[in-house]
XYZ file of C-alpha atoms in Angstrom:
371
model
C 49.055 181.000 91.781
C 52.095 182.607 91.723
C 53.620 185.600 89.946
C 56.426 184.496 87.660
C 59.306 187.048 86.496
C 59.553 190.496 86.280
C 57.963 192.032 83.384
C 58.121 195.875 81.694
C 54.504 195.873 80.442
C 51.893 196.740 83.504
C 48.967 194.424 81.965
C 51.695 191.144 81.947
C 51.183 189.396 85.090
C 52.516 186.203 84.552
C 50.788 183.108 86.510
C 52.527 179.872 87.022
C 53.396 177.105 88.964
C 55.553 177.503 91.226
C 56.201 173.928 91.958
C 56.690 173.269 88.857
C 59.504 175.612 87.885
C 61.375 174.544 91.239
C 61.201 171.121 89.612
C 62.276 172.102 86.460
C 65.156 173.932 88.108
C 65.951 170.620 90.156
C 66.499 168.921 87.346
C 68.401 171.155 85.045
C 70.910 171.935 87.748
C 71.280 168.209 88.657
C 71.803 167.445 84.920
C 74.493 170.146 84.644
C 75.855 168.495 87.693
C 76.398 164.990 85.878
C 78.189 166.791 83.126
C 81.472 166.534 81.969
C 83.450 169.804 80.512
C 86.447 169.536 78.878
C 88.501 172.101 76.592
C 91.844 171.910 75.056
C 93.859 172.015 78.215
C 91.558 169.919 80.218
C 91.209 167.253 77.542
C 94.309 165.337 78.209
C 93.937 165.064 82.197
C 90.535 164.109 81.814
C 91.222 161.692 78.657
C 90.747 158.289 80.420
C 87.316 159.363 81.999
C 85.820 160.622 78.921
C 86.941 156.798 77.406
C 85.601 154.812 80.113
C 82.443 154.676 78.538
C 81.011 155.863 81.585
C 80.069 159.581 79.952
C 77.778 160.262 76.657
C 79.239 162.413 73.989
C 76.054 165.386 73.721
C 79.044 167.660 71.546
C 82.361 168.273 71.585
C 83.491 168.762 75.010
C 80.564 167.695 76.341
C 79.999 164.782 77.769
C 77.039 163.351 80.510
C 77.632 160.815 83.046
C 75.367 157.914 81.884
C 74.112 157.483 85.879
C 72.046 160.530 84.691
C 69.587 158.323 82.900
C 69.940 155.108 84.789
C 66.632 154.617 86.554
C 64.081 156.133 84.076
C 60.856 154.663 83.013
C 60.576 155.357 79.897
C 62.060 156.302 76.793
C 60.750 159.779 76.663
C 62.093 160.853 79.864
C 65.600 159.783 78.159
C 65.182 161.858 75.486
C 63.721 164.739 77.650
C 67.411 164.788 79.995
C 69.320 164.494 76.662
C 67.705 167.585 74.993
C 68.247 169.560 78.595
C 71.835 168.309 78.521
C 71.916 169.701 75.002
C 71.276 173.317 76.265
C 73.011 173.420 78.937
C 75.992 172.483 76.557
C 74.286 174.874 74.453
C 74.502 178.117 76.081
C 77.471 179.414 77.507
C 79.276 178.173 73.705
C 76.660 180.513 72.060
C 77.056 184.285 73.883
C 74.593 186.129 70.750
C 71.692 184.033 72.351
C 68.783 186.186 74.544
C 66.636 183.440 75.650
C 65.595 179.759 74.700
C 61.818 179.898 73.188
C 59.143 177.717 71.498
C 59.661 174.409 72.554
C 62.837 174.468 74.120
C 61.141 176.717 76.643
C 58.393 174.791 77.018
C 60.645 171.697 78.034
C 63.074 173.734 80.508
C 59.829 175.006 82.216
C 58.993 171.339 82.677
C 55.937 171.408 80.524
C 54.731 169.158 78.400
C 55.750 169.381 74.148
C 54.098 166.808 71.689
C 56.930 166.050 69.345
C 59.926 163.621 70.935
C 62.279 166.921 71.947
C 65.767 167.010 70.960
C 65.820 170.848 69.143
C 66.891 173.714 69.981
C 64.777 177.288 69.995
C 66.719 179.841 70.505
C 65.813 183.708 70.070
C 68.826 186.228 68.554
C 68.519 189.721 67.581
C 71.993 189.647 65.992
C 72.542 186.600 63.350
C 76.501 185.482 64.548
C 77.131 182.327 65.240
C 74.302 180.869 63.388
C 77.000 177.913 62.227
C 75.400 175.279 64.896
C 72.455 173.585 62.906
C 72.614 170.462 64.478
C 73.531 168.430 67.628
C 75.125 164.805 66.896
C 72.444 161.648 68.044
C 73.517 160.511 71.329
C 74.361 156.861 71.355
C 75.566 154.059 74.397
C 77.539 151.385 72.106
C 75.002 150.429 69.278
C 71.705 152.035 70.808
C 70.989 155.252 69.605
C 69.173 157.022 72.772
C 68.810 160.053 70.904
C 68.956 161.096 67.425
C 70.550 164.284 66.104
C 68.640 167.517 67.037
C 68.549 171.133 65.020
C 69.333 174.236 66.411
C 66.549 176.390 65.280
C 67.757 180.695 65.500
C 64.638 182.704 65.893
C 65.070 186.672 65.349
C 63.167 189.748 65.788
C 61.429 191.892 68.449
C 60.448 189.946 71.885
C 57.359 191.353 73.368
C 58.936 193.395 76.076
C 59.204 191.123 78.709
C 62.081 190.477 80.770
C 63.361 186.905 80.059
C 63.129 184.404 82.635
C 65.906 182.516 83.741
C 65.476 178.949 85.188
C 68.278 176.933 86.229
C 70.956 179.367 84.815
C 69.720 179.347 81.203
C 67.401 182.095 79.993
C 63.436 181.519 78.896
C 61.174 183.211 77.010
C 58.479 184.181 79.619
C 55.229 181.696 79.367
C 52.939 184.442 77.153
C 55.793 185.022 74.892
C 56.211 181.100 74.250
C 52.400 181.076 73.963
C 52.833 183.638 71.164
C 55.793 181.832 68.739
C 54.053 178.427 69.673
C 50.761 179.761 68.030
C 52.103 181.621 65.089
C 54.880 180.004 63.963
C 54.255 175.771 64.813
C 52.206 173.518 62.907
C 48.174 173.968 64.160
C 48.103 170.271 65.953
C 51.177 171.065 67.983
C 49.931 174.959 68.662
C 46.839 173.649 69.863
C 48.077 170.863 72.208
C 50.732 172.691 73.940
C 49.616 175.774 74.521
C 46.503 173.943 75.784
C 49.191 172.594 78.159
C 50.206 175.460 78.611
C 47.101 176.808 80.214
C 46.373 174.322 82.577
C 49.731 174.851 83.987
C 49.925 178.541 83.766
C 46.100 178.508 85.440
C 46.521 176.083 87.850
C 43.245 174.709 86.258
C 41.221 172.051 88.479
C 37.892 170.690 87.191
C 37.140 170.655 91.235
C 37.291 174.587 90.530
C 35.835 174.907 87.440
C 34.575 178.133 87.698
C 38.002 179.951 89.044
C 39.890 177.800 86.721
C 37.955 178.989 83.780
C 38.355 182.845 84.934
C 42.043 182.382 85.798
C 42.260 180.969 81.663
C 39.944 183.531 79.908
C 42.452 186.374 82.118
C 45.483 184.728 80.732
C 44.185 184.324 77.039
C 43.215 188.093 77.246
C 46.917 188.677 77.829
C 48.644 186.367 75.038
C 45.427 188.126 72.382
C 47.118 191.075 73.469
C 50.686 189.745 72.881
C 49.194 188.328 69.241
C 48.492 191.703 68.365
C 51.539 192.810 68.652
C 52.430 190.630 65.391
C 53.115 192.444 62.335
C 51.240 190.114 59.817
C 47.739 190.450 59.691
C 47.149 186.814 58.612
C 49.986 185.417 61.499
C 47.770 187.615 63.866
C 44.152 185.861 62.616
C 45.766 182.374 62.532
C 47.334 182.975 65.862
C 44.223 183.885 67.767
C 41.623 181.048 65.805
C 44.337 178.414 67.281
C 44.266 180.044 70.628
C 40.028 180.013 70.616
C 40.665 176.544 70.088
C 42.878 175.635 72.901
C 41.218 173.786 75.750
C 43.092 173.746 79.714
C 40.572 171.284 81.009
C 42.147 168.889 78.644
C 44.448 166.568 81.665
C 47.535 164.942 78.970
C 48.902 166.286 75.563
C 47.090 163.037 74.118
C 43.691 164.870 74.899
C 44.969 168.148 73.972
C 45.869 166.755 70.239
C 42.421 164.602 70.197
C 40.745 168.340 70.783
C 42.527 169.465 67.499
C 41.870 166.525 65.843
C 38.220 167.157 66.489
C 38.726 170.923 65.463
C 40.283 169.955 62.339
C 37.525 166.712 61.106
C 34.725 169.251 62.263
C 33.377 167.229 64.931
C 29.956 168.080 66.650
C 29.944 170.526 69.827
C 31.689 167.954 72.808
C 32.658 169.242 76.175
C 35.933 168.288 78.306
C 35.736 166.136 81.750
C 31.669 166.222 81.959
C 30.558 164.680 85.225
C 28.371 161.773 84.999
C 26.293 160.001 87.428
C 25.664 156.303 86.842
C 24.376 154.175 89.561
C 25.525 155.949 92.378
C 28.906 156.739 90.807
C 30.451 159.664 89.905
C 32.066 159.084 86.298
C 34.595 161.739 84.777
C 34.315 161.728 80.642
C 37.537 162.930 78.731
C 35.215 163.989 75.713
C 31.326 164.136 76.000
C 29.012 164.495 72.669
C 25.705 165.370 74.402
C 23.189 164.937 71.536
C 24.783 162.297 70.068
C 25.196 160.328 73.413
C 28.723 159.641 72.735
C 31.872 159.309 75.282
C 35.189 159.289 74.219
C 37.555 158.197 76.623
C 41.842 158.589 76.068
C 43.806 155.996 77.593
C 47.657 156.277 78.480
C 49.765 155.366 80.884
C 47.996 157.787 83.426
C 44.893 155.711 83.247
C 46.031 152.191 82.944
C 49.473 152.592 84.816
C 52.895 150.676 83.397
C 52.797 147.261 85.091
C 50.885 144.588 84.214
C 48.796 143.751 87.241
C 48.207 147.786 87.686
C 46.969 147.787 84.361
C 44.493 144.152 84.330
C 42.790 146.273 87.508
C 42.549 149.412 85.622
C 40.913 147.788 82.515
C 38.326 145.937 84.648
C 37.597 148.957 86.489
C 37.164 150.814 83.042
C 34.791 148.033 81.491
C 32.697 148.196 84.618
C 32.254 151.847 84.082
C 31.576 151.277 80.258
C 29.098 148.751 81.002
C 27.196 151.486 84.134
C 27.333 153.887 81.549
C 26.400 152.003 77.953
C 23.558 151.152 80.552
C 22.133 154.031 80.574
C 22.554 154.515 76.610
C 26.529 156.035 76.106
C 28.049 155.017 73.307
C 31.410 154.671 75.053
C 34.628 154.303 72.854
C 37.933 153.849 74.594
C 40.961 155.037 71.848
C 45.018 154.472 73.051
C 46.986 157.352 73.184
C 49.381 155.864 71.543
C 46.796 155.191 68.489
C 45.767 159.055 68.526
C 49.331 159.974 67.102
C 49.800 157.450 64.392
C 47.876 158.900 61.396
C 44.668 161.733 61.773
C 43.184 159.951 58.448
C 43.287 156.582 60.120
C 42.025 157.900 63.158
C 39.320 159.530 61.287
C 38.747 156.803 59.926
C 38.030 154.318 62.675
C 35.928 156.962 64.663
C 33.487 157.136 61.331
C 33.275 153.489 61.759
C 32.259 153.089 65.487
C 30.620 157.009 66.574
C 29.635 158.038 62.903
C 27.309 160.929 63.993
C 30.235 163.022 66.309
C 31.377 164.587 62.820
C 29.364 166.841 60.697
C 29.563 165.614 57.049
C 32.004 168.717 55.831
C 35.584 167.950 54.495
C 38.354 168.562 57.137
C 39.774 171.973 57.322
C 42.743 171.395 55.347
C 44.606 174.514 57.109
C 44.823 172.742 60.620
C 46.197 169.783 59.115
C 49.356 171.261 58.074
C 52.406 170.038 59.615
């Protein structure tokens, strides 16, 4: 792992990925590179381009070539370059700013957020310049690619820490973002990305399981510290239960909410990625309920791939495994991602039906279902 940033405090030695950051940097410099600048006395020579329809409008004198997005596979990597185009347009119009934080850090580190991004977080200890509240939707003709996005001002102390910069624009360093994320976002988003968060930070392989879990336990030490540097004793106790419950064996943000989701509907002690044996094979279960003999398996796009013959081969290889497994008495249930996200109630709902006895027969917590 490598050491991220320079920080003041002694105890704050930040882990990371360095691969990932250089990719994160690769792409917010070759965004910035697309981009079109334009001011009053530029406006006029450049005129014709901005009209060709070639550029997108991301604010007023902003503008990104439309090549920038040509060639991605879906529509949430569209919205990801949009919302990096947005602060890079962002910054150098906004001088009071210090850093970008919450999520907008998250997504310029190149890690993963659970909500569609398109905000901005930014952190100010002075309040000018606060008139910004929103960034216009981003459209190509009719199609709206993007829809309009808030600028969010955050103020108050940082936790000493020298801010990051990646790709020109300044960042929160990753226990800082850990520390807003848990206090001041909804409990299902807290718990998902900062269990994101973790894996990256930890470099956290289930081959290393041991390591992995030292490398997390050292880092969540360090952010409990950060926590305590809150000044509201209930921001501090909410802060830290989230934190207990955020998992870095979880692989996706789709398994990362399901953990929550489980938190929150009071589900039964499970365990993440349990190795199972099943004639002769080695079998990998997202979510394992020992005593009640229960798998619970997340399917997206990792899994079952994006084209259609990848994904008939994928589905045969996963009913094989169900059957090896229901064989030797799993209850196996296979839920979409994409089904995980629509409604917790529903979800609830349908798990009740098919796994009854994974939940203890309590109401849900009503606090970790607050959005």
């Amino acid at each position: 792992m490598q050491s991220l940033g320079n920080v003041q405090s002694s105890d704050a030695v930040m882990y990371g990925d360095r691969d990932l950051i250089l990719s994160a940097e690769k792409d917010i410099r070759e965004i910035s590179a697309q981009m079109l600048v334009t001011d009053h006395s530029s406006y006029p020579r450049l005129r014709r381009e901005v009209r060709s329809g070639r550029y997108l409008q991301i604010r007023s004198g902003f503008y990104l070539d439309r090549q920038c997005l040509e060639g991605e596979a879906s529509e949430w990597m569209v919205h990801r370059r949009i919302a990096i185009a947005r602060h890079i347009a962002h910054y150098p119009t906004h001088r009071h700013i210090e850093a970008f934080t919450h999520q907008s850090a998250l997504l310029l580190r190149g890690l993963p957020v659970l909500r569609r991004p398109g905000g901005i977080h930014e952190r100010r200890q002075r309040q000018q310049g606060r008139s910004a509240s929103e960034y216009p939707a981003v459209r190509m003709g009719r199609q709206t690619l993007s829809p309009p996005g808030r600028v969010v001002v955050h103020s108050g102390e940082a936790v000493g820490d020298e801010f990051e910069t990646i790709g020109g624009l300044p960042v929160t360093t990753l226990r800082e973002t850990a520390r807003d994320i848990l206090i001041f976002s909804p409990p299902a988003v807290a718990v998902a990305e900062v269990s994101m968060l973790l894996r990256s930070v930890t470099g956290y392989s289930r081959w290393q399981r041991q390591d992995s879990e030292s490398r997390a336990s050292s880092f969540r030490a360090l952010v409990e510290r950060t926590i305590d540097e809150a000044e509201s004793v209930k921001s501090k106790r909410r802060a830290l239960e989230l934190l207990s419950m955020c998992d870095p064996a979880c692989e996706s943000i789709a398994e990362a909410y399901f953990a929550w989701f489980l938190h929150a509907f009071n589900a039964h002690p499970w365990k993440t990625q349990v190795e199972i044996l099943a004639d002769g094979s080695l079998f990998v279960a997202d979510f394992c309920f020992p005593d009640q003999k229960v798998l619970v398996e997340i399917e997206g796009f990792t899994k079952l791939g994006a084209e259609r013959k990848e994904i008939g081969r994928n589905l045969d290889a996963l009913m094989q495994r169900s059957n090896l497994l229901s064989a030797q008495g799993w209850n196996v249930i296979h839920v979409p991602a994409q089904q995980i996200f629509v409604d917790p109630i529903a979800l609830y709902t349908h798990l009740r039906q098919v796994a009854a006895g994974i939940f203890a027969m309590r109401p849900p917590q009503k606090w970790l279902l607050r959005t």
